[in-house]
Tab-separated table of C-alpha atoms in Angstrom:
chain	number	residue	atom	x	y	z
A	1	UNK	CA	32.877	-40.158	93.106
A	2	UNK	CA	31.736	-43.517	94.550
A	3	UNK	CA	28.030	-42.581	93.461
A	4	UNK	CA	29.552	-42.009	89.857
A	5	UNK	CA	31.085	-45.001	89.593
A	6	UNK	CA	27.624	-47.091	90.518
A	7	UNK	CA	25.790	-44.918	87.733
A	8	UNK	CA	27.458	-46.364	85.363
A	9	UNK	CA	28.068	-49.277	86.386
A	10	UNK	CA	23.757	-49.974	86.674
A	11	UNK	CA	23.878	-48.263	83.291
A	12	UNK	CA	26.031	-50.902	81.695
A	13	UNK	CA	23.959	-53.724	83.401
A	14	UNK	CA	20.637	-52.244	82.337
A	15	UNK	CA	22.107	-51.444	79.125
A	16	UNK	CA	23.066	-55.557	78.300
A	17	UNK	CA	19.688	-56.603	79.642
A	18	UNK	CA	17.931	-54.067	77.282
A	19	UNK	CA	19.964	-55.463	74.704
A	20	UNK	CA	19.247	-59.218	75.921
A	21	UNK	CA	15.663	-58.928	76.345
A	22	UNK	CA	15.389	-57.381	72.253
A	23	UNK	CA	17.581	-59.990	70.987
A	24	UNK	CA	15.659	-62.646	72.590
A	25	UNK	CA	11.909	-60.812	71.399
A	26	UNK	CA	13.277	-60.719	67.530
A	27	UNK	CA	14.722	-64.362	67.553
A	28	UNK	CA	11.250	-65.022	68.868
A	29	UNK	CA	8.553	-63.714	66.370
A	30	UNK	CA	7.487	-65.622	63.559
A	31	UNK	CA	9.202	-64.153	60.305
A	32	UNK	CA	6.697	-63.764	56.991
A	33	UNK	CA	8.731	-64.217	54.021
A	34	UNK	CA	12.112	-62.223	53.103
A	35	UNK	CA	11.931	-60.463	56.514
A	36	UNK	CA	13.813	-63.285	57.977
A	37	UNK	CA	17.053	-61.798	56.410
A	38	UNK	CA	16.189	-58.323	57.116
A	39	UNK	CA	15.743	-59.169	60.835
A	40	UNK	CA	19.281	-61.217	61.132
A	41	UNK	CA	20.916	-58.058	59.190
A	42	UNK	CA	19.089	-55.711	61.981
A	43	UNK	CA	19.883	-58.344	65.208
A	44	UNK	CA	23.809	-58.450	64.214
A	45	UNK	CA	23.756	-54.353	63.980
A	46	UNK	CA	22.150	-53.999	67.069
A	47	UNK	CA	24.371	-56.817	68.881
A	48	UNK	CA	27.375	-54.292	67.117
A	49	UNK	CA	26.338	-51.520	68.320
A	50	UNK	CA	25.682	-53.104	71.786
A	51	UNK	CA	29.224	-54.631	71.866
A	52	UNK	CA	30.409	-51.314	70.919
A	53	UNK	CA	29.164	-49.527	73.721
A	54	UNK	CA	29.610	-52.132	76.565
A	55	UNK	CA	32.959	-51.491	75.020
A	56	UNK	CA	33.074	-47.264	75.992
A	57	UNK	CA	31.265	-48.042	79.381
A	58	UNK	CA	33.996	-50.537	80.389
A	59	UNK	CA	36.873	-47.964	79.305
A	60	UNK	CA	34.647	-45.197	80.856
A	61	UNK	CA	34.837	-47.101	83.924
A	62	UNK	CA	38.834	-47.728	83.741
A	63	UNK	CA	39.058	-44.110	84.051
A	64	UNK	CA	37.097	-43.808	86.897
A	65	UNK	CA	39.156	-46.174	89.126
A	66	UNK	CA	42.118	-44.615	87.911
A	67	UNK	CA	41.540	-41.422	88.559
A	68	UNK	CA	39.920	-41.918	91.722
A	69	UNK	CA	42.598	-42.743	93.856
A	70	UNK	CA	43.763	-38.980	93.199
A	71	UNK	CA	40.984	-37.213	93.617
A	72	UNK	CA	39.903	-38.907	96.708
A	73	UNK	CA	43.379	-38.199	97.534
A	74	UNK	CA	42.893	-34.085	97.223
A	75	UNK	CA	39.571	-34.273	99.129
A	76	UNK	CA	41.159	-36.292	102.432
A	77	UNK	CA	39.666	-39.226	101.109
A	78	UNK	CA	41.593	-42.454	100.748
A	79	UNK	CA	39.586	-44.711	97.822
A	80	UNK	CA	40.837	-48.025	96.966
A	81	UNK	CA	39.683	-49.310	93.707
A	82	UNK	CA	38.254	-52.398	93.525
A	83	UNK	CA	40.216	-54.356	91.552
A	84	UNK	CA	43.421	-52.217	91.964
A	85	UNK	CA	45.039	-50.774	88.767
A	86	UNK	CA	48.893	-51.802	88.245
A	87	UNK	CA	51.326	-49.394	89.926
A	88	UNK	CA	53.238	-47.088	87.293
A	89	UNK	CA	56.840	-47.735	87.019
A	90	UNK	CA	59.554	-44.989	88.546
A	91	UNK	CA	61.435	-43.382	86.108
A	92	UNK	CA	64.540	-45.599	85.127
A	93	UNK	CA	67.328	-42.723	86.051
A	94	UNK	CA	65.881	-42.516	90.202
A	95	UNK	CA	65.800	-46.328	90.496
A	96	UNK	CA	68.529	-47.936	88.296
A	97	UNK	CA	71.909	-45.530	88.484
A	98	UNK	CA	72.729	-47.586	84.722
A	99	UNK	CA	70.194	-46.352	83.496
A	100	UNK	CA	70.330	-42.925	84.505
A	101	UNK	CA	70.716	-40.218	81.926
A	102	UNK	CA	74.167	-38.528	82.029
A	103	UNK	CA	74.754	-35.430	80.146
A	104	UNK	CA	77.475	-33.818	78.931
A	105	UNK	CA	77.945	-29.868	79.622
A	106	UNK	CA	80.800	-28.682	77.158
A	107	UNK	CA	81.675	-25.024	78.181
A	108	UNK	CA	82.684	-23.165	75.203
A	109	UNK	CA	83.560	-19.622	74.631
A	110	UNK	CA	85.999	-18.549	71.660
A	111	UNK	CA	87.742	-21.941	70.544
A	112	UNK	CA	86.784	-22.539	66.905
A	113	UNK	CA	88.869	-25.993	67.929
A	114	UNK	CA	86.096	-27.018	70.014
A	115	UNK	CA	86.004	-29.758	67.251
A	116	UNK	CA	88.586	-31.491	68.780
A	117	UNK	CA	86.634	-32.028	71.866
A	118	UNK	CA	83.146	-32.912	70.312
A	119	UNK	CA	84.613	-35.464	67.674
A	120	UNK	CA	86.012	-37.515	70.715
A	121	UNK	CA	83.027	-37.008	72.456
A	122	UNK	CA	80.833	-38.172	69.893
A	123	UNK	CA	83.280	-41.023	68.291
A	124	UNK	CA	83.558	-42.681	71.591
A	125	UNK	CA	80.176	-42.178	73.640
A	126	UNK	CA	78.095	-45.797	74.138
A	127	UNK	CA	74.697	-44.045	73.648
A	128	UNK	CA	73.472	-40.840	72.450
A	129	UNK	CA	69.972	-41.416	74.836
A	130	UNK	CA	72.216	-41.855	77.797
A	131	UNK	CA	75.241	-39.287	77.212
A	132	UNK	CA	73.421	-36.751	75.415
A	133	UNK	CA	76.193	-33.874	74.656
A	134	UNK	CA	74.957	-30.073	75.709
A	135	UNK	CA	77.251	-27.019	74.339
A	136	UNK	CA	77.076	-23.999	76.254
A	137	UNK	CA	78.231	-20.821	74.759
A	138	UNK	CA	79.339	-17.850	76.074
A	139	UNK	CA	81.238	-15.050	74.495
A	140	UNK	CA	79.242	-14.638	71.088
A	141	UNK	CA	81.970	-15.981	69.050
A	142	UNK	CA	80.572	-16.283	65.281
A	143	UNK	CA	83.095	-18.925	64.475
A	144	UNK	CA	82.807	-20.795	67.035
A	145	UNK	CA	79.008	-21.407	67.029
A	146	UNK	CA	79.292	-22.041	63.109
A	147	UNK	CA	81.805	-25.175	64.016
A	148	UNK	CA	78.592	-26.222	66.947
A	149	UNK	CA	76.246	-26.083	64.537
A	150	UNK	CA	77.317	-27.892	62.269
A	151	UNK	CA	77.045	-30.731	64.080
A	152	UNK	CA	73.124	-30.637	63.881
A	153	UNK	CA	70.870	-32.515	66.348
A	154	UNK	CA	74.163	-34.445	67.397
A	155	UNK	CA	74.363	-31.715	69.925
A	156	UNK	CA	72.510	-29.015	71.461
A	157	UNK	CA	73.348	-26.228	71.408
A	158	UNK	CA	72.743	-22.892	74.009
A	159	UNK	CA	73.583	-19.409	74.487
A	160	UNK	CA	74.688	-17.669	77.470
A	161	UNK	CA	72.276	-14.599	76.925
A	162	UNK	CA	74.317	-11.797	78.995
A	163	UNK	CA	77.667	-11.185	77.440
A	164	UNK	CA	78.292	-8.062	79.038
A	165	UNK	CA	81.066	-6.395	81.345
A	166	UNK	CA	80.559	-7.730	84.848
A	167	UNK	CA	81.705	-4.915	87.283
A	168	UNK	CA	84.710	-5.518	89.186
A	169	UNK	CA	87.273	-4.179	91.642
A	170	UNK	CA	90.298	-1.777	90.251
A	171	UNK	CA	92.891	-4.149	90.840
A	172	UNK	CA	90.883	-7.229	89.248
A	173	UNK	CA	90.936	-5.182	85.706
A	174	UNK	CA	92.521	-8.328	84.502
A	175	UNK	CA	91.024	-10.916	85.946
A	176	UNK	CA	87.628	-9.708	84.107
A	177	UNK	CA	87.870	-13.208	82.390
A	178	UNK	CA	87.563	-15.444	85.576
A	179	UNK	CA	84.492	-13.402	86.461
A	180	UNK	CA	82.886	-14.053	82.653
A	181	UNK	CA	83.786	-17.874	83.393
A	182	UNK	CA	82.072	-17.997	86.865
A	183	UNK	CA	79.020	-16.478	85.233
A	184	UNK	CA	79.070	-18.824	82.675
A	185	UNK	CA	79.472	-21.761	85.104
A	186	UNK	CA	76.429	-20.190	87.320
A	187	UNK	CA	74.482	-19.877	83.831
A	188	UNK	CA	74.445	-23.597	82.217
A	189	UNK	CA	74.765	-25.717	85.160
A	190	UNK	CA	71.554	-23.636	86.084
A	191	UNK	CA	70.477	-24.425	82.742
A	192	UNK	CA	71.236	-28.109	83.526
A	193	UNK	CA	69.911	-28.990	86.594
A	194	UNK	CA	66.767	-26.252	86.860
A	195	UNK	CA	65.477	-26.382	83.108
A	196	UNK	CA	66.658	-29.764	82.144
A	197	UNK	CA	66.136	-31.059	85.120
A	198	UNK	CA	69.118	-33.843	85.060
A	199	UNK	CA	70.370	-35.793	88.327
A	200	UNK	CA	73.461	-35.463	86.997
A	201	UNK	CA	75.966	-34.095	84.586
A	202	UNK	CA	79.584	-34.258	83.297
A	203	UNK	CA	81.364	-30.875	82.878
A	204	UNK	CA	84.413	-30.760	80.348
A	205	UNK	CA	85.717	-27.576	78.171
A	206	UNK	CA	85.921	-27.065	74.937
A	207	UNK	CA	90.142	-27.265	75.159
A	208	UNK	CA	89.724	-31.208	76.378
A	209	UNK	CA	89.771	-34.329	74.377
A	210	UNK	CA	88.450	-37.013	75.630
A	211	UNK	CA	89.839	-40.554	76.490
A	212	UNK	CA	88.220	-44.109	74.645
A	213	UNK	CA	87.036	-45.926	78.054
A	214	UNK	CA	85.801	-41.793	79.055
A	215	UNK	CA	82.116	-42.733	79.701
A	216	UNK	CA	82.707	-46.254	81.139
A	217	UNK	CA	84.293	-44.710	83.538
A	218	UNK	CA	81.980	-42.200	84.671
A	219	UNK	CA	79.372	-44.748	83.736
A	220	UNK	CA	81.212	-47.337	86.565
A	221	UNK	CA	82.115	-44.242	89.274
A	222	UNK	CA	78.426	-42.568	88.819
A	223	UNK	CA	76.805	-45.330	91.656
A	224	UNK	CA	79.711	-44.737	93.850
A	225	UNK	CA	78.694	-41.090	93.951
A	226	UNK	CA	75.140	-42.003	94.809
A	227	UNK	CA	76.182	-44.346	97.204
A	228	UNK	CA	79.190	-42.554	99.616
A	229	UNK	CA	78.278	-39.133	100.857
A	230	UNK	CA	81.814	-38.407	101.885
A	231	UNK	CA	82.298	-38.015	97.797
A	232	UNK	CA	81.548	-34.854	95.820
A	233	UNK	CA	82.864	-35.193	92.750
A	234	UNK	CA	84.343	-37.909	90.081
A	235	UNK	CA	87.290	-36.133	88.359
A	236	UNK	CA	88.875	-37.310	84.994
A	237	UNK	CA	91.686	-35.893	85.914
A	238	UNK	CA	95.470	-36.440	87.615
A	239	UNK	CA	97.277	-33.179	88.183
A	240	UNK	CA	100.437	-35.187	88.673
A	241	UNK	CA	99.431	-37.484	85.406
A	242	UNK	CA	102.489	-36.833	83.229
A	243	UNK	CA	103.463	-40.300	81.426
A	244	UNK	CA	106.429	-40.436	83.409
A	245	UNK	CA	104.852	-40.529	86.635
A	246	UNK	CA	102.254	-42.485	85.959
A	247	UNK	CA	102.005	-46.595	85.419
A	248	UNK	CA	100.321	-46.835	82.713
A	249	UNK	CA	100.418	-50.529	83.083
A	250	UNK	CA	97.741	-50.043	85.880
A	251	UNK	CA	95.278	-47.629	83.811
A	252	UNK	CA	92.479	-49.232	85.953
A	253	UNK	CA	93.668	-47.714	89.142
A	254	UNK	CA	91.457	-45.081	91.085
A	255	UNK	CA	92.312	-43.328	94.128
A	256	UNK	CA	90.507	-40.536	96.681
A	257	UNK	CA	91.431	-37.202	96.449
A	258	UNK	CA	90.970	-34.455	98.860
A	259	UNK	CA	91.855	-32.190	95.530
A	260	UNK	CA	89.009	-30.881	93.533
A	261	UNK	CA	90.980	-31.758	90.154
A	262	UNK	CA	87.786	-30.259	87.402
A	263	UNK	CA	89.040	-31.050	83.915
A	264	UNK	CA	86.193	-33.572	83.308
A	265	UNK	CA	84.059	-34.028	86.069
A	266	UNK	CA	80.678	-35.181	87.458
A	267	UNK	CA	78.664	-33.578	90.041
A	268	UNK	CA	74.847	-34.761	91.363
A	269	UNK	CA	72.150	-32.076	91.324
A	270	UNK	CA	72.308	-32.350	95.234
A	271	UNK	CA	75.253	-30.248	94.988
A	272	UNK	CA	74.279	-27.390	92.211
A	273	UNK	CA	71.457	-27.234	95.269
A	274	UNK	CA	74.122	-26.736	97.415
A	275	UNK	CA	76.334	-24.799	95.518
A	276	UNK	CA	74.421	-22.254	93.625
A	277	UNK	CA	72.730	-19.575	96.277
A	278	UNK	CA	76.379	-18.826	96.993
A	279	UNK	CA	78.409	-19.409	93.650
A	280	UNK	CA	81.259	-17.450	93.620
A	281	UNK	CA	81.767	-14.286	91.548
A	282	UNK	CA	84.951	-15.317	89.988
A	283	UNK	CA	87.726	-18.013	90.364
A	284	UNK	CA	85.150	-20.382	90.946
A	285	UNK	CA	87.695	-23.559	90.832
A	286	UNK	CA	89.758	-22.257	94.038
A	287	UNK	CA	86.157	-21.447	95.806
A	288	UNK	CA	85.619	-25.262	95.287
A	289	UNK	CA	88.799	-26.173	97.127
A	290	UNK	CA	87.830	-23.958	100.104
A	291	UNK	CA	87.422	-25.797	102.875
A	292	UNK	CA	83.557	-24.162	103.897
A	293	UNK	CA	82.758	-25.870	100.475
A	294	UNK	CA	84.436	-28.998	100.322
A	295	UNK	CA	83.120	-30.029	104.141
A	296	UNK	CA	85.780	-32.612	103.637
A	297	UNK	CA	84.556	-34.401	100.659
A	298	UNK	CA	86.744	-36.068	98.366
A	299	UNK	CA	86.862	-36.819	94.658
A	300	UNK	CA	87.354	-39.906	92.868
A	301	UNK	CA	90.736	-39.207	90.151
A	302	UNK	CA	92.161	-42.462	87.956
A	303	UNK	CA	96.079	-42.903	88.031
A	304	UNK	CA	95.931	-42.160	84.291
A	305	UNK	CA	93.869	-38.648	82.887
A	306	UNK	CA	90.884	-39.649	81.067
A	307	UNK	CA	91.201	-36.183	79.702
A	308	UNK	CA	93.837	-33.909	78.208
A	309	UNK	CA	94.238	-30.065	77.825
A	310	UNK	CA	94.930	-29.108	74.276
A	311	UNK	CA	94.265	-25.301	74.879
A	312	UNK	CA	97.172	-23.031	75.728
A	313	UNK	CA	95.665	-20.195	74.741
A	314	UNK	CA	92.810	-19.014	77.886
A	315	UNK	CA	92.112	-16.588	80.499
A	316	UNK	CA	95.225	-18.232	82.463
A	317	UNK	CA	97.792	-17.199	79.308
A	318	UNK	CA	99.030	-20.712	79.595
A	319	UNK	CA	100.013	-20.840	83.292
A	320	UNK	CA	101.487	-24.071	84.016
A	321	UNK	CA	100.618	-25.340	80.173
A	322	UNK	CA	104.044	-25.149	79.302
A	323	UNK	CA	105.330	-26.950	82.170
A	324	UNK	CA	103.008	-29.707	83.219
A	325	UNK	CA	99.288	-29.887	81.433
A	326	UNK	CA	100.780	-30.132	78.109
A	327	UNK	CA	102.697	-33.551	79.478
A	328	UNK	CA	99.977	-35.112	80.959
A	329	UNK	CA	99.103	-39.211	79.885
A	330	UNK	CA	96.152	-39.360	77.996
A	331	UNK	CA	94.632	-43.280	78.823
A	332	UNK	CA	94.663	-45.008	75.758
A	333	UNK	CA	93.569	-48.321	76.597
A	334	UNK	CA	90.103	-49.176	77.037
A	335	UNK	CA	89.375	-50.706	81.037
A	336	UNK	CA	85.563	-51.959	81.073
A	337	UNK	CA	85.012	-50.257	84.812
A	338	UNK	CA	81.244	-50.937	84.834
A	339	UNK	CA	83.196	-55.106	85.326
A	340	UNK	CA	85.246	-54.110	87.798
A	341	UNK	CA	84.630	-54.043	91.902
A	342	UNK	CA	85.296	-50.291	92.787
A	343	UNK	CA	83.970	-50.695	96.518
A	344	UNK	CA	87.246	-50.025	97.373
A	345	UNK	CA	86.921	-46.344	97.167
A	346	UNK	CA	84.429	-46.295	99.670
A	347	UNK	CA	85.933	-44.312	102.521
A	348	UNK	CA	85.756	-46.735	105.372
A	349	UNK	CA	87.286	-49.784	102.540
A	350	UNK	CA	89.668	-47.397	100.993
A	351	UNK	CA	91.121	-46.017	104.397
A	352	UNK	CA	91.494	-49.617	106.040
A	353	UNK	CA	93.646	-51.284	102.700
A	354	UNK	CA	95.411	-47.342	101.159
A	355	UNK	CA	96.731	-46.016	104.796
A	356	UNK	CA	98.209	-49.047	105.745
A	357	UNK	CA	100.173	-49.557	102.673
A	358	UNK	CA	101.643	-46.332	102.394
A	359	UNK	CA	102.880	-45.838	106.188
A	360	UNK	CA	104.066	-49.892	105.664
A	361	UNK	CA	105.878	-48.772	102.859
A	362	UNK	CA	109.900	-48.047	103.851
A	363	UNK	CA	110.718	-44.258	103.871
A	364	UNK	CA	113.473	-42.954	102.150
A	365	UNK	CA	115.619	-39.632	101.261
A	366	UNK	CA	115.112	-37.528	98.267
A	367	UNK	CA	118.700	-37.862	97.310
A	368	UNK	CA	117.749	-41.960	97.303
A	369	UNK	CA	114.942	-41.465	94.414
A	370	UNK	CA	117.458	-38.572	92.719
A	371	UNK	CA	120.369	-41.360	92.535
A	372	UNK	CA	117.943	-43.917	92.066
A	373	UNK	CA	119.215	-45.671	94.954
A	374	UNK	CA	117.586	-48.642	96.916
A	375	UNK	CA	115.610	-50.195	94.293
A	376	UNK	CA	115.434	-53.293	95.912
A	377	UNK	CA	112.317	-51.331	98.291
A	378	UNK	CA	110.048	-51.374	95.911
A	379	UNK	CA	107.502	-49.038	96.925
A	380	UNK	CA	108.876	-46.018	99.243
A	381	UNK	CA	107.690	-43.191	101.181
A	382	UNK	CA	109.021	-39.901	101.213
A	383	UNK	CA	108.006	-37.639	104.014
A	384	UNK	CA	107.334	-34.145	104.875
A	385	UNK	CA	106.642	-32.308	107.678
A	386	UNK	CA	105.902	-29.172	106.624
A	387	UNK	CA	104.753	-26.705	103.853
A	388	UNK	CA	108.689	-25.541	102.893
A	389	UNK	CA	109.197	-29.655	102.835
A	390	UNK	CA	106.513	-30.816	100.741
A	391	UNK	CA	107.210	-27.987	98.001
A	392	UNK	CA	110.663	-28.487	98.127
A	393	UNK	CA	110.076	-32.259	97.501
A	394	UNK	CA	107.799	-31.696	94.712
A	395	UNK	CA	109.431	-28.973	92.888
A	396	UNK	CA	112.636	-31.413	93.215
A	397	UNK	CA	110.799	-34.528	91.986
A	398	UNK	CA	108.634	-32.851	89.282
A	399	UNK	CA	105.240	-32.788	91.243
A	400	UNK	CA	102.979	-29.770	91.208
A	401	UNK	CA	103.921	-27.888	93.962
A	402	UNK	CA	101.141	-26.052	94.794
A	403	UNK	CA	98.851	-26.147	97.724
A	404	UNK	CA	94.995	-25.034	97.770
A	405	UNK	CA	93.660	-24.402	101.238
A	406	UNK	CA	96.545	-26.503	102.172
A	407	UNK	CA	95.725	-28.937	99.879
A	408	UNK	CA	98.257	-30.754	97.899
A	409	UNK	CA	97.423	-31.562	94.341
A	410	UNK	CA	95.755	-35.242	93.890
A	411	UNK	CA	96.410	-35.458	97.724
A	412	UNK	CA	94.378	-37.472	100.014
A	413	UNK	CA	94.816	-37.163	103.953
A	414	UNK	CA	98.397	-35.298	102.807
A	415	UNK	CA	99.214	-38.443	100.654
A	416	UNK	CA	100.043	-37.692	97.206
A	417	UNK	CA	100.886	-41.227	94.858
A	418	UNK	CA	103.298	-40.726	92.135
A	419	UNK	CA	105.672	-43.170	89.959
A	420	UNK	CA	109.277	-41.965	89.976
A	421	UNK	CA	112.239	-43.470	88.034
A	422	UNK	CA	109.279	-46.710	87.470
A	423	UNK	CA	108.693	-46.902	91.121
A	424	UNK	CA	105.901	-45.951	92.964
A	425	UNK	CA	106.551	-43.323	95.661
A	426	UNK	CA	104.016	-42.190	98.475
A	427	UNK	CA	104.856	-37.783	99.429
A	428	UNK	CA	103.688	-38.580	102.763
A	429	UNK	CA	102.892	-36.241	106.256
A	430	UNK	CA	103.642	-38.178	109.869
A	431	UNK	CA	101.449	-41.192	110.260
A	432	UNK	CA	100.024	-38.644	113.162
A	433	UNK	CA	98.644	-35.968	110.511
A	434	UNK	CA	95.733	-34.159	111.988
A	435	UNK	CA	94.194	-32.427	109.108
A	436	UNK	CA	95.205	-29.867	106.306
A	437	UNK	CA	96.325	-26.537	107.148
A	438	UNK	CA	94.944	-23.467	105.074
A	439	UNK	CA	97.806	-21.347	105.762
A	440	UNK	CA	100.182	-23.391	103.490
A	441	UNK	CA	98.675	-21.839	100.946
């Protein structure tokens, strides 16, 4: 390579002194008339074509030294060219977490009313380049992909290819559904993270609309995911976000939860590597709560939903719809996260300032919160030392009741933070708890 290099380097020197040594042998011979002209005509067209070459020897050259580097590289040969080209740039999305691309994985099936949940997506993303919206399909619904495609290169659009029967035990007949769905999820996240090749992605269904400050928040939460490996997930969801228990006077409140809420959330390509040699054959959003996959990781979840179920109808047949989802706050006012400080969610920050506060907080009886009694507390804890306890506390103050591995719905360490009667109230275990139990479940 090195011998190359000095070939053509000698060439281009010999080359110019060819040149030189001409120029200066026709500006030296006596003209006879009207040759004069034709000899300056020939001298600039040879000084042209001279230029013009030094020009492709230089450029040859360039090439050389950049190129070298590798190929010395893949004989055991470390070259260092002499003078050094620039070093290349990294790609924005490994170096600068704002600038990282951030897709968005709709799962769709059968909903026609997926419409809802694109027009919000679309009205109120920042940048098409860095939210760029991906609809997945399953279930070969005619409709449905007529209502995707009509929204042209605004979205793209793909097709789970294998809409067949998935084989499954006698008594999961019914359930045939969840399996479909876990197939689905195995299918475009794969599609995601192995074809795409994304760092990271936001996963809503087609049955969510979406809330106006939706990708400033995931936008603002994204580095904290990068940044604390005791997170897993950023949800956009509060199980226990129904306007009345909720302050929506503090819409740019966060918390950790032990709870893997879904319904809107964001997950690194670190965990589909995790994740997807043992992806569950159905009920996939239970698997996640298991404890041998949450390796107690939390989630990030905002006091009020950035996202809201409009879709009753679903493999569930509208279990708890009716009840709670249909309730639940959508945030309506825009918070500009990416301005706010949100190191307080790290786990070490977040567990000094949150525990504190909530065993500082006085403790009272459910009858006091029923009759709306001792107001002049402020905040209050409520505690429970069991599993008969906590769901007799939540079914009697309107919180999911319940548990997932022992889990409590937007719980963290047992804690789950609620506004009741326009107070806030802390569903607390002993100040002694030791970890969850899997048999309240």
């Amino acid at each position: 390579m090195l011998k190359k290099s000095s070939l053509v380097v000698w060439g281009a020197v010999l080359f110019i002194a060819w040149n030189g040594l001409l120029l200066l042998f026709l500006w030296s011979r006596p003209a006879s008339p009207g040759e004069g002209d034709r000899l300056t005509a020939e001298v600039i067209r040879l000084a042209q074509d001279a230029e013009t070459e030094l020009e492709r020897q230089k450029e040859l050259l360039r090439q050389i030294h950049r190129y070298s580097g590798l190929w010395g590289q893949r004989r055991g040969v470390r070259i260092t060219p002499n003078p050094p080209p620039p070093p290349s740039p990294a790609p924005p999305q490994l170096t600068d977490p704002a600038a990282t691309v951030l897709p968005v994985l709709v799962m769709a099936c059968d909903r026609s009313t997926v419409r809802r949940c694109l027009d919000k997506l679309l009205r109120y993303r920042p940048s098409a380049q860095r939210f760029p919206v991906i609809v997945s399909q399953d279930c070969g619904h005619a409709e449905t992909a007529r209502v995707i495609a009509s929204y042209g290169d605004a979205v793209a659009h793909i097709r789970q290819p294998d809409l067949s029967d998935i084989p499954v035990p006698a008594e999961h007949r019914k359930f045939q559904g969840y399996y479909k769905i876990a197939r689905h999820y195995r299918w475009a996240l794969g599609q995601v993270f192995r074809t795409f090749r994304y760092r990271a992605a936001i996963v809503v269904e087609d049955d969510l609309e979406v809330a106006p400050d939706f990708f400033e928040y995931f936008q603002a939460a994204f580095p904290l995911l990068l940044a604390d490996r005791s997170l897993w997930c950023i949800s956009a969801w509060n199980d226990n976000g129904k306007e009345q228990m909720v302050d929506v006077g503090q819409a740019e409140l966060l918390y950790r939860t032990d709870f893997f809420p879904g319904l809107g959330w964001l997950l690194l390509a670190e965990l589909w590597d995790e994740l997807e040699p043992k992806w569950p054959r159905a009920f996939w959003d239970d698997w996640m709560r298991q404890p041998e996959q949450r390796r107690d990781r939390s989630c990030i979840r905002p006091e009020v939903s950035r996202t809201m179920t409009f879709g009753r109808k679903g493999v569930s047949h509208g279990q708890f719809f009716d009840q709670y989802l249909k309730f639940i706050k959508l945030n309506d006012r825009f918070v500009p996260f990416t301005q706010l400080d949100l190191s307080y969610l790290k786990k070490e920050e977040y567990e000094r300032s949150f525990l504190p506060k909530v065993y500082a907080a006085p403790e009272v009886r459910v009858e006091d919160l029923q009759g709306n009694r001792r107001r002049e507390l402020g905040a209050v804890r409520l505690q429970y030392g069991g599993r008969d306890s906590f769901k007799a506390f939540a079914k009697a103050l309107g919180l999911m009741d319940d548990l997932k591995s022992g889990v409590p719905r937007a719980g963290y360490r047992g804690i789950v933070s609620f506004v009741y009667r326009g107070r806030r109230v802390y569903l607390a275990p002993p100040s002694d708890w030791t970890g969850y139990d899997p048999s309240w479940s």
